[in-house]
Structure formats: structure tokens, C-alpha cells
XYZ file of C-alpha atoms in Angstrom:
568
model
C -50.310 -0.687 -24.274
C -49.626 2.547 -22.433
C -46.343 4.231 -23.171
C -44.225 5.440 -20.311
C -43.930 9.205 -20.076
C -40.411 10.461 -19.776
C -39.555 13.387 -17.546
C -38.193 16.234 -19.673
C -34.541 16.934 -18.884
C -33.294 20.422 -18.200
C -31.811 21.859 -21.346
C -28.110 22.409 -21.011
C -26.329 25.228 -22.739
C -25.035 24.144 -26.121
C -21.321 24.524 -26.710
C -21.791 27.040 -29.513
C -23.981 29.195 -27.219
C -21.042 30.014 -24.948
C -19.650 32.311 -27.654
C -22.903 34.286 -27.670
C -23.069 34.466 -23.872
C -19.476 35.673 -23.594
C -19.691 38.214 -26.432
C -22.962 39.671 -25.108
C -21.477 40.029 -21.626
C -18.289 41.684 -22.893
C -20.236 44.071 -25.174
C -22.727 44.943 -22.434
C -20.030 46.211 -20.063
C -17.426 47.148 -22.708
C -14.893 44.627 -21.383
C -11.763 43.533 -23.256
C -8.211 42.322 -22.742
C -7.309 45.953 -21.947
C -9.761 46.124 -19.014
C -8.344 46.294 -15.498
C -8.737 43.484 -12.987
C -11.100 45.653 -10.913
C -13.421 46.159 -13.899
C -13.471 42.425 -14.666
C -14.032 41.510 -11.016
C -16.993 43.914 -10.804
C -18.935 42.115 -13.560
C -17.729 38.539 -12.915
C -20.706 37.457 -10.704
C -23.260 38.156 -13.461
C -21.324 36.035 -15.974
C -20.782 33.192 -13.499
C -24.499 33.099 -12.669
C -25.090 31.800 -16.213
C -22.464 29.041 -15.847
C -23.872 26.068 -13.976
C -20.891 23.752 -13.587
C -17.167 23.365 -14.212
C -17.662 22.320 -17.857
C -19.430 25.618 -18.603
C -16.657 27.601 -16.909
C -13.984 25.630 -18.781
C -15.652 26.398 -22.140
C -15.676 30.134 -21.356
C -12.033 30.016 -20.236
C -11.038 28.310 -23.483
C -12.771 31.058 -25.483
C -10.990 33.774 -23.493
C -7.613 32.098 -24.073
C -8.074 31.806 -27.856
C -9.250 35.300 -28.647
C -10.883 36.294 -31.953
C -10.448 38.792 -34.790
C -12.530 41.309 -32.832
C -10.783 40.952 -29.477
C -7.412 39.919 -28.080
C -6.843 36.901 -25.883
C -7.169 37.522 -22.136
C -4.222 36.909 -19.819
C -4.215 34.083 -17.272
C -4.652 36.562 -14.418
C -7.609 38.266 -16.139
C -9.308 34.912 -16.825
C -8.870 33.938 -13.161
C -10.651 37.137 -12.096
C -13.491 36.962 -14.652
C -14.115 33.201 -14.229
C -12.744 32.332 -10.754
C -11.981 28.760 -9.730
C -14.836 27.607 -7.501
C -12.605 25.011 -5.849
C -10.606 27.782 -4.154
C -13.702 29.143 -2.417
C -13.509 26.548 0.363
C -12.776 27.933 3.808
C -9.817 26.708 5.836
C -10.369 25.472 9.393
C -8.878 28.690 10.787
C -11.197 30.815 8.608
C -14.232 28.784 9.676
C -13.364 29.191 13.351
C -12.653 32.915 12.950
C -16.021 33.451 11.221
C -17.905 31.487 13.889
C -16.113 33.324 16.710
C -16.829 36.798 15.292
C -20.299 36.699 13.766
C -21.397 33.069 13.745
C -24.384 31.667 15.593
C -24.682 28.305 17.331
C -26.146 26.957 14.100
C -23.069 28.161 12.141
C -20.713 26.381 14.554
C -22.676 23.142 14.273
C -22.893 23.352 10.463
C -19.148 23.984 10.034
C -18.445 21.136 12.456
C -20.531 18.751 10.305
C -18.714 19.853 7.144
C -15.480 18.594 8.732
C -16.961 15.095 9.195
C -15.308 12.102 7.456
C -16.195 11.832 3.764
C -16.172 8.019 3.874
C -15.534 5.075 6.193
C -11.834 4.783 5.372
C -9.685 4.575 8.523
C -7.295 7.313 7.392
C -10.250 9.603 6.654
C -11.771 8.939 10.102
C -8.516 9.834 11.862
C -8.036 12.896 9.623
C -11.621 14.079 10.260
C -11.169 13.711 14.011
C -7.972 15.750 13.703
C -9.766 18.447 11.660
C -12.548 18.717 14.223
C -10.028 18.825 17.063
C -8.209 21.713 15.349
C -11.559 23.445 14.787
C -12.357 23.239 18.529
C -8.937 24.575 19.471
C -9.290 27.515 17.049
C -12.784 28.261 18.379
C -11.403 28.386 21.917
C -8.617 30.705 20.768
C -11.288 32.932 19.212
C -13.066 33.290 22.555
C -16.002 30.916 22.040
C -17.425 29.526 25.283
C -16.107 26.050 26.211
C -19.603 24.727 26.916
C -20.770 25.815 23.460
C -17.758 24.138 21.854
C -18.351 20.861 23.713
C -22.050 20.866 22.852
C -21.915 21.874 19.178
C -18.446 20.963 17.882
C -17.667 17.643 19.514
C -18.489 14.148 18.253
C -17.721 11.604 21.024
C -18.381 8.626 18.724
C -15.907 9.863 16.110
C -13.295 10.518 18.812
C -13.755 6.989 20.181
C -13.521 5.450 16.732
C -10.400 7.458 15.849
C -8.684 6.586 19.130
C -9.557 2.930 18.619
C -8.051 2.916 15.111
C -4.879 4.571 16.389
C -4.657 2.103 19.284
C -4.866 -0.792 16.819
C -2.127 0.814 14.741
C -0.038 1.174 17.891
C -0.464 -2.530 18.648
C 0.578 -3.374 15.090
C 3.624 -1.124 15.386
C 4.612 -2.702 18.687
C 4.166 -6.204 17.226
C 6.525 -4.993 14.518
C 6.661 -8.223 12.536
C 4.841 -7.418 9.286
C 7.124 -7.399 6.269
C 10.363 -7.893 8.224
C 12.377 -10.970 7.169
C 13.286 -13.243 10.120
C 16.988 -12.613 9.459
C 16.499 -8.884 10.218
C 14.232 -9.290 13.246
C 15.076 -7.147 16.264
C 16.433 -10.024 18.352
C 18.651 -11.473 15.606
C 20.114 -8.126 14.492
C 20.801 -7.166 18.109
C 22.537 -10.500 18.760
C 24.754 -10.191 15.674
C 25.698 -6.599 16.541
C 26.739 -7.641 20.055
C 28.942 -10.414 18.664
C 30.764 -8.246 16.090
C 34.540 -8.200 16.468
C 35.808 -4.856 15.130
C 39.359 -6.203 14.855
C 38.261 -8.300 11.867
C 37.408 -7.164 8.329
C 33.652 -6.505 7.934
C 31.592 -8.323 5.325
C 28.379 -7.324 3.536
C 26.207 -8.899 6.227
C 27.887 -6.650 8.809
C 27.243 -3.707 6.480
C 23.530 -4.581 6.225
C 23.243 -4.920 10.031
C 24.870 -1.508 10.596
C 22.505 0.066 8.028
C 19.573 -1.394 9.992
C 21.060 -0.285 13.319
C 21.434 3.350 12.192
C 18.313 3.479 9.936
C 20.591 4.655 7.114
C 20.090 5.066 3.428
C 22.733 3.039 1.546
C 23.988 6.338 0.102
C 24.757 7.614 3.643
C 27.139 4.811 4.635
C 30.310 6.797 3.834
C 29.058 10.277 4.793
C 27.037 9.817 8.003
C 28.745 10.905 11.229
C 27.683 10.627 14.860
C 28.856 13.559 16.985
C 28.688 14.484 20.669
C 27.630 18.056 21.441
C 27.040 19.951 24.671
C 26.344 23.720 24.563
C 28.977 25.884 26.215
C 26.749 28.961 26.503
C 23.176 29.680 27.580
C 22.266 30.524 23.984
C 22.592 27.205 22.087
C 21.981 26.920 18.316
C 18.423 26.503 17.022
C 18.930 22.825 16.136
C 19.955 21.883 19.686
C 17.332 19.995 21.717
C 17.588 20.255 25.485
C 18.709 16.965 27.023
C 20.168 15.485 23.824
C 23.939 15.227 23.508
C 24.275 12.926 20.456
C 23.550 14.121 16.914
C 23.991 13.048 13.283
C 25.459 14.955 10.354
C 26.139 13.919 6.762
C 22.641 12.566 6.086
C 21.133 12.805 2.591
C 17.950 14.117 0.972
C 17.119 17.085 3.165
C 15.896 20.396 1.790
C 17.617 23.585 2.834
C 20.355 23.815 5.459
C 21.415 20.441 6.861
C 21.541 21.102 10.596
C 22.573 18.268 12.938
C 19.664 15.970 13.788
C 19.082 14.048 17.011
C 20.540 10.547 17.091
C 18.373 7.539 17.940
C 18.911 3.887 17.050
C 18.193 0.356 18.212
C 21.700 0.364 19.744
C 21.247 2.205 23.050
C 24.970 2.897 23.504
C 25.880 5.739 21.090
C 29.608 5.087 21.593
C 29.170 1.508 20.366
C 27.026 2.685 17.423
C 29.700 5.209 16.400
C 32.421 2.579 16.752
C 30.604 0.200 14.381
C 29.931 2.989 11.860
C 33.602 4.056 11.809
C 34.632 0.391 11.490
C 32.534 0.063 8.307
C 33.688 3.425 6.888
C 37.388 2.675 7.419
C 36.997 -0.687 5.664
C 35.409 1.097 2.679
C 38.234 3.667 2.583
C 40.806 0.859 2.688
C 38.873 -0.819 -0.173
C 38.359 -3.952 1.920
C 34.589 -3.487 1.645
C 32.610 -2.102 -1.288
C 30.393 0.976 -0.769
C 26.774 -0.008 -1.599
C 26.287 3.069 -3.839
C 29.448 5.083 -4.649
C 32.871 4.313 -6.111
C 36.217 5.491 -4.688
C 35.807 8.900 -6.404
C 32.437 9.528 -4.767
C 30.443 9.008 -7.960
C 27.365 6.815 -8.140
C 28.338 3.348 -9.403
C 25.527 1.237 -10.850
C 27.676 -1.883 -10.436
C 27.938 -1.336 -6.668
C 24.197 -0.734 -6.408
C 23.312 -3.909 -8.322
C 25.833 -5.981 -6.392
C 24.376 -4.965 -3.013
C 20.816 -5.460 -4.293
C 21.608 -8.971 -5.535
C 23.254 -9.814 -2.215
C 20.132 -8.807 -0.250
C 17.836 -10.791 -2.571
C 19.520 -14.046 -1.532
C 18.432 -16.253 1.341
C 18.247 -15.688 4.265
C 18.126 -11.899 3.715
C 15.240 -11.589 1.225
C 15.113 -7.798 1.484
C 15.786 -4.530 -0.354
C 18.216 -1.721 0.566
C 15.369 0.771 1.125
C 13.618 -1.726 3.435
C 16.655 -1.949 5.715
C 16.233 1.696 6.694
C 12.513 1.268 7.427
C 13.257 -1.857 9.453
C 15.817 0.073 11.492
C 13.281 2.818 12.197
C 10.792 0.224 13.464
C 13.417 -1.446 15.662
C 14.451 1.910 17.168
C 10.804 2.778 17.800
C 10.227 -0.587 19.468
C 13.403 -0.344 21.548
C 12.631 3.096 23.001
C 8.804 2.974 23.061
C 7.089 1.909 26.282
C 4.109 -0.485 26.525
C 1.658 2.424 26.842
C 3.156 4.531 24.064
C 0.639 6.428 21.949
C 0.774 6.797 18.148
C 2.138 10.344 18.353
C 5.030 9.267 20.595
C 5.904 6.241 18.428
C 5.693 8.431 15.335
C 8.002 10.952 17.003
C 10.564 8.246 17.837
C 10.477 6.896 14.278
C 11.017 10.370 12.820
C 14.017 10.946 15.103
C 15.511 7.570 14.140
C 15.033 8.306 10.416
C 16.335 11.879 10.868
C 13.162 13.437 9.522
C 12.136 17.030 10.123
C 9.716 17.070 13.067
C 6.896 19.632 12.982
C 3.571 19.997 14.800
C 0.998 17.486 13.529
C -2.590 17.983 14.734
C -3.391 14.340 13.986
C -0.543 13.162 16.239
C -1.924 15.156 19.172
C -5.296 13.505 18.892
C -4.911 10.220 20.741
C -4.907 9.589 24.454
C -2.357 7.819 26.625
C 0.920 8.098 28.452
C 3.753 9.070 26.144
C 6.543 8.288 28.610
C 8.873 5.429 27.737
C 10.604 2.753 29.740
C 13.952 3.851 28.379
C 13.736 7.500 29.359
C 16.761 7.162 31.640
C 19.120 5.925 28.918
C 21.873 8.404 28.091
C 21.156 7.686 24.432
C 17.749 9.380 24.627
C 17.553 11.506 27.794
C 14.887 13.773 26.311
C 12.232 11.063 25.915
C 10.743 11.928 29.300
C 10.661 15.665 28.611
C 9.113 15.080 25.172
C 6.496 12.855 26.761
C 5.650 15.601 29.234
C 5.262 18.097 26.383
C 2.940 15.713 24.542
C 0.941 15.206 27.753
C 0.563 18.979 28.153
C -0.754 19.279 24.592
C -3.132 16.369 25.216
C -4.363 18.014 28.439
C -5.094 21.267 26.607
C -7.006 19.487 23.853
C -8.865 17.304 26.378
C -10.444 20.452 27.837
C -12.484 20.677 24.635
C -13.309 16.965 24.622
C -15.349 16.850 27.865
C -18.825 15.514 27.174
C -21.985 17.226 28.455
C -23.711 13.880 28.933
C -22.359 10.548 30.078
C -21.740 8.085 27.279
C -23.736 4.862 27.477
C -21.544 1.865 28.285
C -20.898 -0.313 25.256
C -21.007 -4.084 25.264
C -17.638 -5.716 25.718
C -16.292 -6.963 22.425
C -15.082 -10.542 22.145
C -11.372 -11.030 21.651
C -10.126 -11.754 18.129
C -9.240 -15.354 18.963
C -12.830 -15.952 20.189
C -14.449 -15.309 16.798
C -13.615 -18.810 15.633
C -15.384 -20.464 18.587
C -18.361 -18.068 18.247
C -18.794 -18.976 14.590
C -18.356 -22.725 15.183
C -20.871 -22.791 18.054
C -23.361 -20.792 16.009
C -22.944 -23.052 12.948
C -23.400 -26.217 15.041
C -26.445 -24.791 16.822
C -28.366 -24.237 13.564
C -26.526 -26.832 11.438
C -25.216 -24.187 9.015
C -22.438 -24.712 6.475
C -21.201 -23.522 3.087
C -23.877 -25.739 1.536
C -26.715 -23.870 3.321
C -28.843 -21.586 1.170
C -28.727 -17.772 1.568
C -32.329 -17.917 2.833
C -31.362 -20.317 5.648
C -28.387 -18.165 6.600
C -30.368 -14.909 6.621
C -32.861 -16.397 9.134
C -30.204 -16.482 11.848
C -28.039 -13.441 10.991
C -29.585 -11.234 13.700
C -28.565 -13.607 16.491
C -25.006 -13.766 15.172
C -24.953 -9.977 14.707
C -25.624 -9.454 18.440
C -22.296 -11.176 19.220
C -20.379 -8.991 16.750
C -19.862 -5.461 18.060
C -18.283 -3.204 15.441
C -17.094 -3.575 11.867
C -13.809 -5.236 12.922
C -15.698 -8.154 14.485
C -17.833 -8.581 11.367
C -14.720 -8.458 9.161
C -13.005 -11.202 11.208
C -16.052 -13.460 10.889
C -16.262 -12.764 7.140
C -12.604 -13.769 6.782
C -13.329 -17.022 8.615
C -16.303 -17.666 6.320
C -14.094 -17.076 3.268
C -11.692 -19.762 4.490
C -14.655 -22.115 4.878
C -15.467 -21.482 1.181
C -18.697 -19.523 1.697
C -19.741 -17.617 -1.430
C -19.939 -13.819 -1.403
C -23.749 -13.921 -1.465
C -23.898 -16.340 1.471
C -21.454 -14.269 3.516
C -23.604 -11.187 2.922
C -26.699 -13.137 4.024
C -25.094 -14.277 7.283
C -23.105 -11.086 8.055
C -24.894 -8.189 6.287
C -23.168 -4.852 5.728
C -24.416 -2.464 8.418
C -23.539 0.540 6.270
C -26.420 -0.333 3.953
C -28.979 -0.056 6.770
C -29.691 3.630 6.210
C -32.572 5.422 7.923
C -35.697 6.137 5.906
C -37.135 9.644 6.110
C -39.948 8.366 8.345
C -37.480 6.700 10.741
C -35.348 9.843 10.885
C -38.387 11.942 11.781
C -39.567 9.400 14.349
C -36.133 9.339 15.984
C -35.923 13.160 16.122
C -39.420 13.397 17.601
C -38.485 10.938 20.368
C -35.171 12.531 21.342
C -36.413 16.106 20.909
C -32.886 17.264 20.024
C -33.018 20.170 17.566
C -29.418 19.539 16.454
C -30.379 16.001 15.399
C -33.147 17.553 13.303
C -30.686 19.942 11.653
C -28.130 17.160 11.038
C -30.677 14.875 9.369
C -31.990 17.783 7.303
C -28.456 18.489 6.025
C -27.950 14.780 5.249
C -31.043 14.932 3.025
C -29.580 17.891 1.106
C -28.232 17.709 -2.463
C -25.182 15.483 -3.052
C -24.073 17.580 -6.050
C -25.135 20.583 -8.169
C -27.158 18.565 -10.667
C -30.617 20.102 -11.204
C -32.446 16.812 -10.702
C -30.592 16.277 -7.424
C -31.520 19.788 -6.235
C -35.229 19.122 -6.876
C -35.050 15.635 -5.330
C -33.301 16.902 -2.183
C -35.834 19.715 -1.759
C -38.573 17.067 -2.009
C -36.822 14.867 0.574
C -36.509 17.735 3.032
C -40.167 18.666 2.468
C -41.239 15.096 3.308
C -38.974 15.194 6.368
C -40.711 18.365 7.605
C -44.120 16.763 7.007
C -43.158 13.660 9.006
C -41.779 15.825 11.819
C -45.059 17.737 11.970
C -47.032 14.460 12.070
C -44.833 13.276 14.943
C -45.706 16.407 16.947
C -42.505 18.453 16.642
C -42.930 22.195 17.240
C -43.497 23.988 13.865
C -41.107 26.784 14.896
C -38.289 24.259 15.467
C -39.085 22.632 12.116
C -38.848 25.982 10.285
C -35.620 26.967 12.057
C -33.713 23.677 11.836
C -35.209 21.646 8.967
C -35.909 24.275 6.334
C -33.414 25.547 3.738
C -34.918 28.644 2.033
C -32.068 28.881 -0.501
C -32.582 25.266 -1.609
C -36.349 25.724 -1.865
C -35.884 28.880 -3.949
C -33.376 27.128 -6.229
C -35.686 24.128 -6.684
C -38.693 26.338 -7.483
C -36.651 28.306 -10.009
C -35.552 25.126 -11.823
C -39.099 23.761 -11.940
C -40.410 27.089 -13.211
C -37.854 27.047 -16.061
C -39.088 23.603 -17.050
């Protein structure tokens, strides 16, 4: 019986060899703890060339920290210079754009654009990647790169569509605004109770909870929060003043630095009524007719008050927590002042104002399309909504300059509505007499026909959820609705596709995708082999050899692979 030959592994440096490597390097260049940072920096590359991964570098750093009888221990700054942290060598988006604008070629722009792609299929990562690429395009334009070049090499229409779709779904969820909110604290019920409050009576804890929701307050802000009216008397207003806003809040908690007045926004559109209800609660607390949810009469935190209010909210029909009241109020304010066509960035802006958060520029919030104007822009509670919407539209218009496609996108098939998935699945099951008792083989015979009706991962997820309710096993669900992410291109299919389209950037993208996933020596050799096969298949398909050499060949990777194999 023939024995299987094992491939010899690359010999890794033994732990006790790091001492020899370090001592030889220090002796060779006469380096010690007394050496200057410039001297250490000069000879650092040669030492780091012998260290293949982070474990090697960590071992050397540990040796430098300990010191020996012959030499003193190196300082933290000296160690950072001699063995620099490789993780800090990543370029920022601004640095990438600056490099591409000054000395970069078209290939550099495209490569840096690909490096900003999403790392996985997570929705947050897709939106973040689209935001990164949008920022990259803006910085390229600021650096003087031609708009046509930016649109051709640094724009991914599919990613933009997917990101906008995700944000639209999140907008719909925000507008629905029902997840996690107890029925007692729904927008309609809270609004009705607030309208029926009689301020001549003594407030109770339910009134307190409703006012906390109305003002999106923390329980600790009940006694300190104040609503003020301010109009500038001069042409040089303070920095915190926002043109068009006349109502502000002071006395809020948990804010770093100077606590400037923040814009006031709540589910109660009349700020006078909101202030009246707040003062009504505060006066009852001062008169000790109502207990503060956090502090005692001396202004000190009282655990008894906190527990009492928590226990009250745990009862029916409240079924909530103090921290959730504030979040609920932010959602209600957002829903009250957000129009039907509000985009994620506008809804996010409204929520931040209601919660009295610091509002800065967020590239991700400027990424979606749509009208940011609200239906309630004329209310004297929020007169700046229209001006803010115009500002957001201006930003969107600027960014949209760099989103124009060179070619027309192919129209996609209309997706069935969510409530149609049930009928689609039932009709399909009846047509082929399929059920939870069917074998995976029977189900897999018809999965292609069902897959045609399901456009996108959301449609497939809805059908999988329906199958779960019908008690289909995991294996059977996978047979009927297979995971499209697992249908990766083979090298031959990649080459065939590139030969048909004739797009050199597709060739470069697929070549990069076949590159090493990590710095492991086996992976370096395997990736070099994959790229070599890719070039062979491209040549067989009739692609120009010059294009293959320019866009599908990585000399550095080939050299690294040959060096590793030679050492073996």
C-alpha cells in the first residue's frame, strides 16, 4: 500500500532563535539602549525583513523590553522605532486620494477603490464601504482628478444601489416605529394623554413618564432641564445659535466640554406647552408632591428613588425601562417632524436634535438619495427643518456629480412584494407537490424555477423564514433555496467572462481577488499559482498578452513565491 507523501512545511523560526537574531543585529550595527531614534530607524528594515508575522515581532519586542546582563532594556519609544507596528501602516482615505491625485495612475485609483470595498456581506459594512468610497471620490475631486476618471475607476453602481436600498429599508422601519415600543407608550396614546393633562392637578408617576417621553429626557435630567427662548439681538450671534431656531435646552446631562444650549425638538410641536408641562413636573418635585426618579431633595443620587421608578415602569401596562423612555421619545419626535420622503440622514439629524446630541458631519449620512424636506417645516417649533433639508440637498447634489454612470444600468426585474412571498411559495409547492416530507433531492430539482421568482437576498430570506415555519429542516431549506454567496466563479469562468466583456479593469479585479488572503507562505504560493492559471486561461480565450501582463500579473507576488519555493 502506497504511503501518501506529505508536503514539507516551511520551517518557522524557533523561539530561542530570536535571541540570536536580535543580538547579531545589535552587534552588527553597534546598537543599544543608548542609540538615538534615527540610528535605530536606519537599521529597522533589515531586522524586520527577518520577522515574518506579528508573533515574530512580538517575541523581539519582549526581548527588547526585558534586557540582559550585557545590554539595558530599550524604551517603549525605541522599540516602536526598531520594530514598528505594521497595523499603523494603513493609509487613510485622504492619504490614498492625495497619493492618487499627485503621482497615481489609473491603475492606482482603481486598486485603492477596490481596497475600500466591503469586507463582508453585513449590512452595516455595505453602507460603511459605500460611504468610504464616496469620501474617496470626493477627495479625488478635491485633488484635481478628472471627473470622468473618477466615475469610471472609483464608482461601483451596484454597491451604491445596495447601500441606498438598505438605508431605504431602515427608513421604512424607522417610520413604522413600532419595534420594541410598548403599546402604552405608542405615539398616539402618549399624545392623547399629554393633551388631556390638567396642570391644576398634582402629577403622578404616569404623567412623569409621559413628560420624559415627550422631551426625550434622561431620568436624571427631570429636575435640571430647562427650555428657553432665544433670539439674537446683534448680527454676531453665539456659535451655538442655529439660524431659524428660537427654542433651546439647557441643563442636560452627560456632555463633554462646555454645555452650550442645544436646539429643542420634541413630539409636542408647541414649545410653550412642552415648557409648561416640564415646569409643572419640576414644581411638584420641589414641593415634594412627586418623587424625583433619580435624586433626593439634596440633589444626591438616591438608589431608593431609582428602584422605585424602575419597579413602577416594570408593571403593566408600562412594561418599559427608564432608558427606553428617552429612546422612545426620540423616535416619536423623529416620526412627528419627518416627512414621508425623509432620507436616513434627515431622520438621523432629527433624532440627534431631539436627544440633544452633538451633530457633526457624517459621510455615511450624506450617502443616500431623496428629499430631506419635512411636512412640518412651517411649525414654529422647528422652523429650520426646511433650511437644513436644503443644506442636505446641496451636499447630495455635490456628491451626485461623482455618482454619474458612464453606461446605462440594465433594468432589473421587479421584485415581488413581501406579502406575495407566501402565495409564491404555496403555488410552487402545489405545482410540484412539495412539502416538508419531500427529500432534499426532490427539492433541489425545482430550486432554479423558484430562484427566478426571488430577486435578491431579502426575497430568499423571506422564503426561508416561511419554510422554517412549515418545519422544513435546514438541509431541505438549503436544497430548495441555496445560498447564492456559495456560487463563486471558477478560474476558468472568470477568464471566460473577462474574454467576453473585454474590460481590462475586470481582469485586474479578478486577478486581485485571486491574490493571497493572508501572509502565510502556503497561501502566497497558492495565490501565485491561481493567478498563473488565470493568465493561462485568459491567453487560451484570446486576450491580448500585453493586457494580461499589465493587468493580471503581480511581479512582487511571483518573486515572493519563487523565493519561498527556493528556500524549500
